Coordinates of C-alpha atoms in Angstrom, one line a residue:
X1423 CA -3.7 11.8 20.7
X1424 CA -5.6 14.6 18.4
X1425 CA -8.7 14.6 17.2
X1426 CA -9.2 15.8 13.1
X1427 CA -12.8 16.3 11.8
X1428 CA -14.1 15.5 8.7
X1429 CA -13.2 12.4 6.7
X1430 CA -9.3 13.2 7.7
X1431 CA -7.7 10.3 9.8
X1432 CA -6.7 11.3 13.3
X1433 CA -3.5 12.4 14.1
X1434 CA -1.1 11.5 17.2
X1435 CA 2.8 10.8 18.2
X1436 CA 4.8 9.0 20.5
X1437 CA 8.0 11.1 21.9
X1438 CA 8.2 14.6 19.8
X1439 CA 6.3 15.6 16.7
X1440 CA 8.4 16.2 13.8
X1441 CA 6.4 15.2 10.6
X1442 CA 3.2 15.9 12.3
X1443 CA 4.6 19.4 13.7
X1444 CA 1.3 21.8 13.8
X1445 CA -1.4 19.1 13.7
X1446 CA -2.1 19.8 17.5
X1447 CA -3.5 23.2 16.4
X1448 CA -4.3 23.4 12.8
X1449 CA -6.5 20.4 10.4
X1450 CA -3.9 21.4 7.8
X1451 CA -0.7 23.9 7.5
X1452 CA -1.3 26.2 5.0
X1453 CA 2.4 28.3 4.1
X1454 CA 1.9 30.9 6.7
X1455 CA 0.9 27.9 9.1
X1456 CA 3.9 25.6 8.0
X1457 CA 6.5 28.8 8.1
X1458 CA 5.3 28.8 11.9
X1459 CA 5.6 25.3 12.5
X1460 CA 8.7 24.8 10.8
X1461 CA 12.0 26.2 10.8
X1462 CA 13.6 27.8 8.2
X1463 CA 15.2 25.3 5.5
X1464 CA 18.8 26.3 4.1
X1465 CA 18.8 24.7 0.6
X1466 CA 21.4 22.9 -0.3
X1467 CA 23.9 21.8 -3.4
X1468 CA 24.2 18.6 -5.0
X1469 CA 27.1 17.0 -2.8
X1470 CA 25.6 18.5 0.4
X1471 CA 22.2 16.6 -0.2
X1472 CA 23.1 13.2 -1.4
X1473 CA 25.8 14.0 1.9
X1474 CA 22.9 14.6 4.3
X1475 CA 20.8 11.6 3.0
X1476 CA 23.7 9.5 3.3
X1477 CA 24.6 10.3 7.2
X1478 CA 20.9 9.4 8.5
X1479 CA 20.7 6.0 5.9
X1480 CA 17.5 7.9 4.8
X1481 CA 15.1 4.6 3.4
X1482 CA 12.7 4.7 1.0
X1483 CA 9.1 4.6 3.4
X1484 CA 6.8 3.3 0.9
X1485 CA 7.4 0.1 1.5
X1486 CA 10.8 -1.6 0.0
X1487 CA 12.9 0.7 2.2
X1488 CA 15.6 1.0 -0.6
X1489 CA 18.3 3.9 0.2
X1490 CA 17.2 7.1 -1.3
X1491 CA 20.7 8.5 -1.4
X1492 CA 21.7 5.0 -4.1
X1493 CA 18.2 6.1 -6.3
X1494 CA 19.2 9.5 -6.0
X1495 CA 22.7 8.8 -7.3
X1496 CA 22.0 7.0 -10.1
X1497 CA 19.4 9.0 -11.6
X1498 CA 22.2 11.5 -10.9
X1499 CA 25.0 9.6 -12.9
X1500 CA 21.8 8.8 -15.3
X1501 CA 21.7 12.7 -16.2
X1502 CA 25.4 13.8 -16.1
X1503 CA 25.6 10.6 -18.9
X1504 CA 23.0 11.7 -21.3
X1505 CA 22.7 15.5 -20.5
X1506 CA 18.8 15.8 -19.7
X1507 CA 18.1 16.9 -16.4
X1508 CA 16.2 14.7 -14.1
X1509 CA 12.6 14.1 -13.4
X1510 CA 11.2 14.6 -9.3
X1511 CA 8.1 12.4 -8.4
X1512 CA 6.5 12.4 -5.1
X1513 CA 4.7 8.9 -5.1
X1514 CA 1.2 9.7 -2.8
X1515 CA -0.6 7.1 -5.0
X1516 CA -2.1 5.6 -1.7
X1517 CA -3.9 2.6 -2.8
X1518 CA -3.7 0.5 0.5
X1519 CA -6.5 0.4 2.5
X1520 CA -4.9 -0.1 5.2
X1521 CA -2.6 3.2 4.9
X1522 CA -3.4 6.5 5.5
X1523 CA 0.2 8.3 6.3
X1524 CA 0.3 9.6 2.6
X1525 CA -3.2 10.5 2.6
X1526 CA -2.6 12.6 5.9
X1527 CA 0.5 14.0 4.6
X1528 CA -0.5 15.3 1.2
X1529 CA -4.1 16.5 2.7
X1530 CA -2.4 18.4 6.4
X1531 CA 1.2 18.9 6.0
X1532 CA 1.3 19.4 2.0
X1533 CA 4.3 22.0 2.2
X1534 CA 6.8 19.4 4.1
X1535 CA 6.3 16.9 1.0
X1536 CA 7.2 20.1 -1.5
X1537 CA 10.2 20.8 0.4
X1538 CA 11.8 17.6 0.3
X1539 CA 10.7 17.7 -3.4
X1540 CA 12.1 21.2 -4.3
X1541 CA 14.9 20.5 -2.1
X1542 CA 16.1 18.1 -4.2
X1543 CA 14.8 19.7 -7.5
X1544 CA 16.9 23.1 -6.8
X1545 CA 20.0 20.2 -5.9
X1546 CA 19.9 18.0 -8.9
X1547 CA 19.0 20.4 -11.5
X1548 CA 15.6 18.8 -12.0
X1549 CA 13.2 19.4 -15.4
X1550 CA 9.9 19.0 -13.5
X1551 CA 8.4 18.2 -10.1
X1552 CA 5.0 15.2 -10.6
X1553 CA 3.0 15.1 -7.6
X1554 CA 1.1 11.6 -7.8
X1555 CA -2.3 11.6 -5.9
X1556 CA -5.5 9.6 -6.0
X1557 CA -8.1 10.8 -7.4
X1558 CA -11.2 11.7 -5.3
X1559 CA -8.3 11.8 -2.3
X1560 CA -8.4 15.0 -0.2
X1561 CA -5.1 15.3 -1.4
X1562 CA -6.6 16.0 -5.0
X1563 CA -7.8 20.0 -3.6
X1564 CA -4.7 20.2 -1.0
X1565 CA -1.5 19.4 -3.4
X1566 CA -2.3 21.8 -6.0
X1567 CA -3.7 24.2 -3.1
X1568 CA -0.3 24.2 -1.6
X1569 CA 1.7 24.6 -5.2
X1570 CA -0.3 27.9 -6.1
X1571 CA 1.5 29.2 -2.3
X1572 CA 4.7 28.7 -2.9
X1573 CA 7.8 29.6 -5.1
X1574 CA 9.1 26.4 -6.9
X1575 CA 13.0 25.5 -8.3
X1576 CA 10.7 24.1 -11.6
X1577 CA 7.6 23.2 -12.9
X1578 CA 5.5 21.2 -10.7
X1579 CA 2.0 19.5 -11.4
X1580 CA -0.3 17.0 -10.1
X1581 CA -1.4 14.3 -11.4
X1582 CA -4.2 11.9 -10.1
X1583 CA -4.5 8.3 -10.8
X1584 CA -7.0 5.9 -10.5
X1585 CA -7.3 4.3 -7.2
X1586 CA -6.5 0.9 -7.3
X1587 CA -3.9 -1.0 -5.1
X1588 CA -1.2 -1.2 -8.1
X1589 CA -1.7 2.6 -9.0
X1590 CA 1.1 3.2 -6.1
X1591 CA 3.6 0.6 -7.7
X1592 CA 6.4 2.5 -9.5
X1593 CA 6.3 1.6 -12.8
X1594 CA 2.7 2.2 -13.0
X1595 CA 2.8 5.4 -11.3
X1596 CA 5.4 6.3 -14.1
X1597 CA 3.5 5.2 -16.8
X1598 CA 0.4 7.2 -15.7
X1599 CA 2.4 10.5 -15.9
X1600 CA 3.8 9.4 -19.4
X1601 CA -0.1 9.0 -20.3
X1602 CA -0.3 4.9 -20.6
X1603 CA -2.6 2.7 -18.5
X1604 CA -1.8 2.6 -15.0
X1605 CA -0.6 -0.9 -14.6
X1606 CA 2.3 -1.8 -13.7
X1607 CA 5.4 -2.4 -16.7
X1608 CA 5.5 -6.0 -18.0
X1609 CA 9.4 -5.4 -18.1
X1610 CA 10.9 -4.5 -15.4
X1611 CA 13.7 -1.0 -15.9
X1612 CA 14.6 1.3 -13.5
X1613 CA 13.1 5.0 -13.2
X1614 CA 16.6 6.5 -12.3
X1615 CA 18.0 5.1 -15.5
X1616 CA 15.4 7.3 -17.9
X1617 CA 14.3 5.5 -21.3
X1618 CA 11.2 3.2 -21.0
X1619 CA 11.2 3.5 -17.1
X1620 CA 11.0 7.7 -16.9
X1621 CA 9.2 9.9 -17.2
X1622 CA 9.4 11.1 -21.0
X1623 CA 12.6 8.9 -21.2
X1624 CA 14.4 11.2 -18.5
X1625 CA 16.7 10.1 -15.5
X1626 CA 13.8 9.9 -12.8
X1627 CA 14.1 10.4 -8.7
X1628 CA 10.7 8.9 -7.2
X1629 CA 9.7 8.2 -3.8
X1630 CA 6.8 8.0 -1.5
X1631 CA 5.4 11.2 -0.1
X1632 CA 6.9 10.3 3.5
X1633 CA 10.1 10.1 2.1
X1634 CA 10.2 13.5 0.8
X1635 CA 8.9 15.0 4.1
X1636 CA 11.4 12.9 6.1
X1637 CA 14.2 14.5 3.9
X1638 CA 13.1 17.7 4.7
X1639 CA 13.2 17.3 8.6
X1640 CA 16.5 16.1 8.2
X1641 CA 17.8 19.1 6.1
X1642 CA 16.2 21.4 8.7
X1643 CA 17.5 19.6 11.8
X1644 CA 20.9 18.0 10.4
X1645 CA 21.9 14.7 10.7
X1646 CA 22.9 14.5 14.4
X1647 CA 19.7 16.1 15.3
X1648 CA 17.7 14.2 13.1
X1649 CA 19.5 11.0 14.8
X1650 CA 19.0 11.8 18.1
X1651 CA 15.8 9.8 18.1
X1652 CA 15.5 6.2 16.5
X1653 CA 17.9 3.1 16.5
X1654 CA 21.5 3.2 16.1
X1655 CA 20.6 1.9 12.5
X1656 CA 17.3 3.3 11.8
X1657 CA 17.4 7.2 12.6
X1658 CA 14.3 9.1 12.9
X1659 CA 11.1 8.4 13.6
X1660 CA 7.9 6.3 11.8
X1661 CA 4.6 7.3 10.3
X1662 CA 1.9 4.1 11.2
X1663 CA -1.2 3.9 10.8
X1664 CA -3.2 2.0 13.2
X1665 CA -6.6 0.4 12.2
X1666 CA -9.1 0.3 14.6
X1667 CA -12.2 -1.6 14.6
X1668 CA -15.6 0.7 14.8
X1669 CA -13.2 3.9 14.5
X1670 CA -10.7 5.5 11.6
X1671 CA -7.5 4.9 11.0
X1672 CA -5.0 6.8 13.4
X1673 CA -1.9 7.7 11.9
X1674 CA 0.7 8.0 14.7
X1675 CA 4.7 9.4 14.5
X1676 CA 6.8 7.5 16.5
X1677 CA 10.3 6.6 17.0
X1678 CA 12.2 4.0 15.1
X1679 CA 12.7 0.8 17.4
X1680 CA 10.0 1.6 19.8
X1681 CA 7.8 -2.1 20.5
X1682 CA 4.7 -2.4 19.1
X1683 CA 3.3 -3.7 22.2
X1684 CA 3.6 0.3 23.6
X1685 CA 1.9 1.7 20.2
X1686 CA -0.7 -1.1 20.9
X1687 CA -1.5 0.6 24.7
X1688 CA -1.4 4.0 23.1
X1689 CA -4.3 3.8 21.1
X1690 CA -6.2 2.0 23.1
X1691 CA -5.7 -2.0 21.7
X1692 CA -4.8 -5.2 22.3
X1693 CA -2.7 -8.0 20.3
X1694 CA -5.5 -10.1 19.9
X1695 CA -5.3 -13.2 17.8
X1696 CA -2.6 -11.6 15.5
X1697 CA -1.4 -8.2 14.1
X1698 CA -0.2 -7.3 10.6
X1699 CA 2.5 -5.6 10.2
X1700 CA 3.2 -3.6 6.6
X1701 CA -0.4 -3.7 5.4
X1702 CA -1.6 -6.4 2.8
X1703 CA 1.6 -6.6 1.0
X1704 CA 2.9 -7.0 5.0
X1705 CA 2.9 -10.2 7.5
X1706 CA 1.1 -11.3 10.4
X1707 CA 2.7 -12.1 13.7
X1708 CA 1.8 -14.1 16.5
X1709 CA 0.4 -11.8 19.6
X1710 CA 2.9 -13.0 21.6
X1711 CA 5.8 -11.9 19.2
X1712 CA 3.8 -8.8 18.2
X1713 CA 4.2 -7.1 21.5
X1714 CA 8.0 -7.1 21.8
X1715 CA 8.7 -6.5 17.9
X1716 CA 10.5 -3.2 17.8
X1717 CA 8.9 -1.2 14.8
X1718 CA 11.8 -0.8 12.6
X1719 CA 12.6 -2.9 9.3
X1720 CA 15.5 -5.1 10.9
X1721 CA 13.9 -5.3 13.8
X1722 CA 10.2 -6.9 12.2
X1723 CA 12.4 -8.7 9.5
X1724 CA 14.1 -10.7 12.0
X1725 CA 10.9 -11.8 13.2
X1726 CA 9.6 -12.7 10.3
X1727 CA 7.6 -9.5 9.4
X1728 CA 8.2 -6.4 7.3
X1729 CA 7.3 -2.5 8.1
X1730 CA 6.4 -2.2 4.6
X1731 CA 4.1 1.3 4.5
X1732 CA 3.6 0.9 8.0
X1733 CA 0.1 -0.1 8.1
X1734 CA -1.0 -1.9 11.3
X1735 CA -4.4 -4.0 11.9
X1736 CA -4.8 -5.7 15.3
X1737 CA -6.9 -8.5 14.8
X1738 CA -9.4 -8.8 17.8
X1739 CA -10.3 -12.4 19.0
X1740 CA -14.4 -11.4 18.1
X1741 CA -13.7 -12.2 14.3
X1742 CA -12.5 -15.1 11.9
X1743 CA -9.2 -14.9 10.9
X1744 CA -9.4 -16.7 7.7
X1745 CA -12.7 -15.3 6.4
X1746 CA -10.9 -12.1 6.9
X1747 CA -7.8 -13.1 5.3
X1748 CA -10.1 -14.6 2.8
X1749 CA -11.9 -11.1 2.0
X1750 CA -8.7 -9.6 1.6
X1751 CA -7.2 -12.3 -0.2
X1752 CA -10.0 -12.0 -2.9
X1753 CA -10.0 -8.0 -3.6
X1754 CA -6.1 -8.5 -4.0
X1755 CA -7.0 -10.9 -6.8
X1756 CA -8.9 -8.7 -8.3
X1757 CA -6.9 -5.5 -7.6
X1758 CA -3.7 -7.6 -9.7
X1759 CA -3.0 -6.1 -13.0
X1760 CA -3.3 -9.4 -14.8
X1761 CA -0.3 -9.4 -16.9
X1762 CA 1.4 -12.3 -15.9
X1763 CA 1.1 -15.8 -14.9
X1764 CA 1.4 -15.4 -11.1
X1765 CA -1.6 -12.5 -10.8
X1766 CA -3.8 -14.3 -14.1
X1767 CA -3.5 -17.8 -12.2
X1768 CA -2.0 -18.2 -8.7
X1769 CA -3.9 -15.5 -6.8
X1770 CA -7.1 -16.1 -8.2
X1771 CA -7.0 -20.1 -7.3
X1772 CA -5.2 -19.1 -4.1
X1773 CA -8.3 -16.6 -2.9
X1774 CA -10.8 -19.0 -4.2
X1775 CA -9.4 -21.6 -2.0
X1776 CA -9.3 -19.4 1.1
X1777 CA -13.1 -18.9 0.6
X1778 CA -13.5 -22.6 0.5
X1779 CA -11.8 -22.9 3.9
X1780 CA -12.9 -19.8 5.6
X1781 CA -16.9 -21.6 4.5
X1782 CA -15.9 -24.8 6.2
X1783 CA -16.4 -26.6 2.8
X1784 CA -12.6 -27.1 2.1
X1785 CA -10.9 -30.9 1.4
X1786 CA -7.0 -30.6 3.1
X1787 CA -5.8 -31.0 -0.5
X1788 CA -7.0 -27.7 -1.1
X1789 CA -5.0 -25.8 1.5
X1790 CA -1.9 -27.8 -0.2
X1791 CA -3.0 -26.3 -3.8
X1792 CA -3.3 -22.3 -2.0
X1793 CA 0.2 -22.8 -0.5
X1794 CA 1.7 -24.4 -4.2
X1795 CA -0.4 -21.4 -6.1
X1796 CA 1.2 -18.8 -3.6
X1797 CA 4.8 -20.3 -3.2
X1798 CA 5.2 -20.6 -7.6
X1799 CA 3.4 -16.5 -7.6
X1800 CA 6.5 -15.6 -5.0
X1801 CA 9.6 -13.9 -7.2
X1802 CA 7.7 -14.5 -10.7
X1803 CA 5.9 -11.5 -11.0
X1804 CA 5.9 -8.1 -13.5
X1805 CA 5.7 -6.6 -10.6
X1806 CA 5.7 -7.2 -6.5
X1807 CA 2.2 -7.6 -6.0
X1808 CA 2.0 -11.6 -6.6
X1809 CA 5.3 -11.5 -3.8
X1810 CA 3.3 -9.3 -1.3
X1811 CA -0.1 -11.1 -1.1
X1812 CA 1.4 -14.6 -0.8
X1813 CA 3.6 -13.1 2.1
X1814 CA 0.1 -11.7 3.4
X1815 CA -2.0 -14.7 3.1
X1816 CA 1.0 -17.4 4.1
X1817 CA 2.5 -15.8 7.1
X1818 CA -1.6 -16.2 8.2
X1819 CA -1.7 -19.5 7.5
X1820 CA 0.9 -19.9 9.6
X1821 CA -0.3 -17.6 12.9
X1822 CA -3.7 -19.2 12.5
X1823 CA -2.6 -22.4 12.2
X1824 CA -5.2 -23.5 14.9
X1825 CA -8.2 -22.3 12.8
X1826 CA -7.3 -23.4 9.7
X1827 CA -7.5 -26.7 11.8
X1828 CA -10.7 -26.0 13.3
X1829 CA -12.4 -25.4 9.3
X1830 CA -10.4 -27.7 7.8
X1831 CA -12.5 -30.2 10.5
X1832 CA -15.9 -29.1 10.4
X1833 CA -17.9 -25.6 9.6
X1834 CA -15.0 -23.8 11.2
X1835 CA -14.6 -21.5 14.1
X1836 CA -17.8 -20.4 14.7
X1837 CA -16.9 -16.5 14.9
X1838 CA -18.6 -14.2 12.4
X1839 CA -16.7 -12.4 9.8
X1840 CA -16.7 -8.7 11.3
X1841 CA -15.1 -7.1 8.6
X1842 CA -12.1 -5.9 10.8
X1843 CA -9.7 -5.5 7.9
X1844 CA -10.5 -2.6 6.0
X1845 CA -11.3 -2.8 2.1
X1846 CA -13.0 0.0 0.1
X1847 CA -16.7 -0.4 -0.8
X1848 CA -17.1 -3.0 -3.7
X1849 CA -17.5 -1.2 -6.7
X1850 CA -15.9 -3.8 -9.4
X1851 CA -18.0 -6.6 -10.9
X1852 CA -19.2 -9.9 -9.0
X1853 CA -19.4 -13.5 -11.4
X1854 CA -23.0 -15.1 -9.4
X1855 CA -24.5 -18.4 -9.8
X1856 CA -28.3 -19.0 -9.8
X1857 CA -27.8 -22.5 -8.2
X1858 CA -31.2 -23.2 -9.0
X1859 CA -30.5 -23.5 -12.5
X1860 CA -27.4 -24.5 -12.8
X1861 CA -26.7 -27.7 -14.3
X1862 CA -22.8 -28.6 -13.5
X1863 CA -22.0 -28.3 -17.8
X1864 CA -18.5 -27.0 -16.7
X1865 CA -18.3 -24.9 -19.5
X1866 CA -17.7 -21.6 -17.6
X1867 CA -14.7 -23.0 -16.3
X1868 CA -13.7 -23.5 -19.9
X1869 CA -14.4 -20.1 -20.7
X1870 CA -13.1 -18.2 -17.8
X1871 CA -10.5 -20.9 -16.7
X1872 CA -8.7 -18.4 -13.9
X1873 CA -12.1 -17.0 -12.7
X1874 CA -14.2 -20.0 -12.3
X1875 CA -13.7 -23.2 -10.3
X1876 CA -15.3 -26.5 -10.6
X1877 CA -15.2 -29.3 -7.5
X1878 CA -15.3 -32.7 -7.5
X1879 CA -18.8 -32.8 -9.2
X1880 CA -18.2 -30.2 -11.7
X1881 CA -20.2 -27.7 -10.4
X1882 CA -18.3 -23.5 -9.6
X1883 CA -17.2 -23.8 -6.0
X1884 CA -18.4 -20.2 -5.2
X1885 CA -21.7 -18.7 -6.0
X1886 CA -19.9 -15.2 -5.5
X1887 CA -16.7 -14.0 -7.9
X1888 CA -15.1 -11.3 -7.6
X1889 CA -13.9 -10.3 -11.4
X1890 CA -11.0 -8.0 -12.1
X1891 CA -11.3 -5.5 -14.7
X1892 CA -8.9 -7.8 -17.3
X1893 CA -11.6 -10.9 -16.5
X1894 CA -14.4 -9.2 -17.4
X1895 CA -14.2 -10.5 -21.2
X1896 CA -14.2 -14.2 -20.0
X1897 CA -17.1 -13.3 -17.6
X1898 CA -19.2 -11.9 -20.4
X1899 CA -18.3 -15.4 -22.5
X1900 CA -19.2 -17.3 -19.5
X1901 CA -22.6 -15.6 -18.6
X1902 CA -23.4 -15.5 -22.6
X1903 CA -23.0 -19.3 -23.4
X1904 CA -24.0 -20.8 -20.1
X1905 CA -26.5 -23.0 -21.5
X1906 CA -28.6 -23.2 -18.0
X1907 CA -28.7 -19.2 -18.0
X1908 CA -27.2 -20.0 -14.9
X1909 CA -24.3 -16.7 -14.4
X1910 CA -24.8 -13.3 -14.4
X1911 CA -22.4 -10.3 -14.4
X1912 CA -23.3 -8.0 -11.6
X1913 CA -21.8 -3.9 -11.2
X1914 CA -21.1 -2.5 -8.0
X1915 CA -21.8 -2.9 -4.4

């Protein structure tokens, strides 16, 4: 394993480095650096492309794994049928905590994202070339750093987006470059088909950074090359990162199909009480189960987990699962765009009643109402984000079964919170109650009916809300009219 200074993650591999080719001797590959690490790549014409993404099954690595040959092809058939050339965006939106493989891409290896991207620009004819990024990301210097280097098949820009956990979804991504909020679509259209779901109404190609750079190491090594590593399935290798507790992220190439268990050993942890796999749109697994899962998507899926981005947190035995699941479960809430019922309702009821158990304070009735709130939010959503947290906070129900148990009975586990899974400093706005004022009126929860809830005796059961930025309005009504002057809206950490 490498070390990186400065605020960059660390960088290592399993087997032989292909993304991370250069990182043992340079913090980032400039083009003279990249030229040396990397062999010359041989462009190639429409049929030869969608050809070489075909032979190694080339997924989608930013978390739905969809087949980036089928994207490409439609957004093909999508400009061939209306005559405007297509649209390339590199998705590095990176707005997992948890994740750090774009990050480290887009800041160190810049130039093997641009070639995937103008690979597939000088192939399909394309208009323009939108590199997203978040802003105040390292990648917001390197990107248009490594643009100014090169020669480019078209225009190419970057644009940076706010960072926020839904910034990376598709359609919001999209809609940032088209200049609207970056939320994600209340109706759901496909990119590759242009109109409302392109950019400027064009046939658009757009996949996660990792993606691009993957296609790029397949067009330089072939597809029997580029298979020699990986499952018979799943060519290629994997970018993780693993989360470590009182360290940085390490973000780690490995082969497709090689058992957690070994990744685990390599940097140094153990299974503990659980692992999640995917990040916090991702699932937990039991320890046992964790360390024979081979990392690839059919391998996890049979086992009831997803590689998602491949973000990977070890959960050591030291902390409480469910006030960590709780923490999480919360800034998800908040992170939701709040445009439909699943995001406005079920995931703020479902993290308010994780808090309640993870405090000990929680009746059985209200584990029942999480699991109802998160089941009816699962398939309902504008967007995947009311499917990915339930998967997140169920799937833990479900591997810490035995603490849920021991809170559900009394003040719960004992363990402290330890703040193992990773969540950016609390800048958004916090709903508190002065308890010594407040009077149990009830009409906050008729004010701000999805932020504020009221038990048995009528009185909020959290002196602590999180508010997301589309709750702030019934916040401010709440904190206005409370007639004990018992609320208050506070900013930042």
């Amino acid at each position: 394993m490498k070390d990186t200074p400065l605020e960059l993650p660390e960088v290592g591999w399993m087997g032989s480095a292909r993304l991370t080719a250069g990182l043992d001797r340079h913090q980032r590959l400039d083009l003279a650096a990249h030229t040396r690490a990397h062999q010359p790549l041989h462009q190639l014409d429409r049929e030869g492309l969608l050809a070489l993404a075909d032979a190694v099954a080339l997924p989608g690595r930013g978390g739905a794994g969809f087949p980036f040959a089928r994207k490409a092809r439609a957004a093909l058939v999508a400009a061939d049928r209306t005559g405007a050339p297509p649209v390339i965006v590199v998705n590095g939106a990176e707005g997992e905590p948890a994740s750090a493989k774009d990050k480290m891409l887009l800041t160190r290896v810049p130039h093997l994202v641009l070639d995937g991207a103008c690979l597939a620009a000088a192939a399909f004819g394309a208009e323009e070339i939108v590199i997203g990024v978040t802003a105040g990301s390292p990648g917001e210097i390197s990107v248009p750093a490594a643009v100014a280097e090169r020669e480019l098949p078209c225009q190419a820009r970057t644009l940076c987006l706010p960072e926020r956990f839904v910034s990376g979804e598709s359609g919001a991504l999209i809609r940032g470059v088209n200049g609207l909020p970056v939320v994600p679509a209340p109706l759901k259209s496909r990119a590759a088909d242009g109109g409302t779901g392109g950019v400027r109404r064009r046939p658009t190609l757009l996949s996660n950074a990792e993606t691009w750079a993957q296609l790029a190491v397949a067009a330089r090594l072939g597809p029997d090359a580029y298979a020699s590593v990986g499952t018979v399935t799943e060519a290629g290798t994997i970018l993780l990162t693993v989360n470590r507790p009182d360290a940085g992220p390490l973000v780690v190439e490995v082969p497709a199909g090689v058992r957690l268990g070994s990744v685990l050993d390599a940097c140094g942890l153990r299974p503990g009480a659980g692992v999640l796999v995917g990040g916090y749109h991702g699932a937990w697994l039991p320890s046992a189960d964790a360390v024979e899962a081979p990392l690839s998507r059919a391998g996890l899926t049979d086992r009831g987990g997803t590689l998602g981005a491949g973000a990977i947190v070890a959960l050591p035995d030291s902390t409480c699962p469910l006030g960590e699941v709780a923490q999480v479960a919360a800034w998800l809430a908040a992170e939701s765009a709040g445009q439909c019922g699943p995001c406005k309702r079920g995931l703020p009821a479902a993290a308010e009643a994780l808090a309640l158990l993870a405090a000990g304070a929680a009746e059985p009735s209200v584990l029942e109402e999480a699991r109802s709130a998160l089941g009816a939010a699962q398939g309902g959503g504008a967007c995947s984000h009311p499917d990915g947290t339930a998967r997140f906070v169920l799937t833990a129900l479900d591997v810490f079964a035995e603490d849920v148990d021991a809170h559900l009975a009394g003040p719960g586990c004992g363990r402290p919170v330890r703040g193992v899974l990773p969540l950016p400093r609390a800048n958004g706005a916090r709903l508190e109650v002065d308890w010594s004022r407040c009077a149990g009126h009830g009409l906050c929860a008729v004010l701000a009916p999805g932020l504020v809830r009221l038990g048995p005796h009528g009185y909020p059961t959290s002196t602590a809300i999180p508010v997301a930025s589309w709750q702030e309005h019934g916040a401010r009504r709440a904190v206005n009219q409370c007639p004990a002057l018992a609320l208050r809206l506070r900013h930042g950490g």
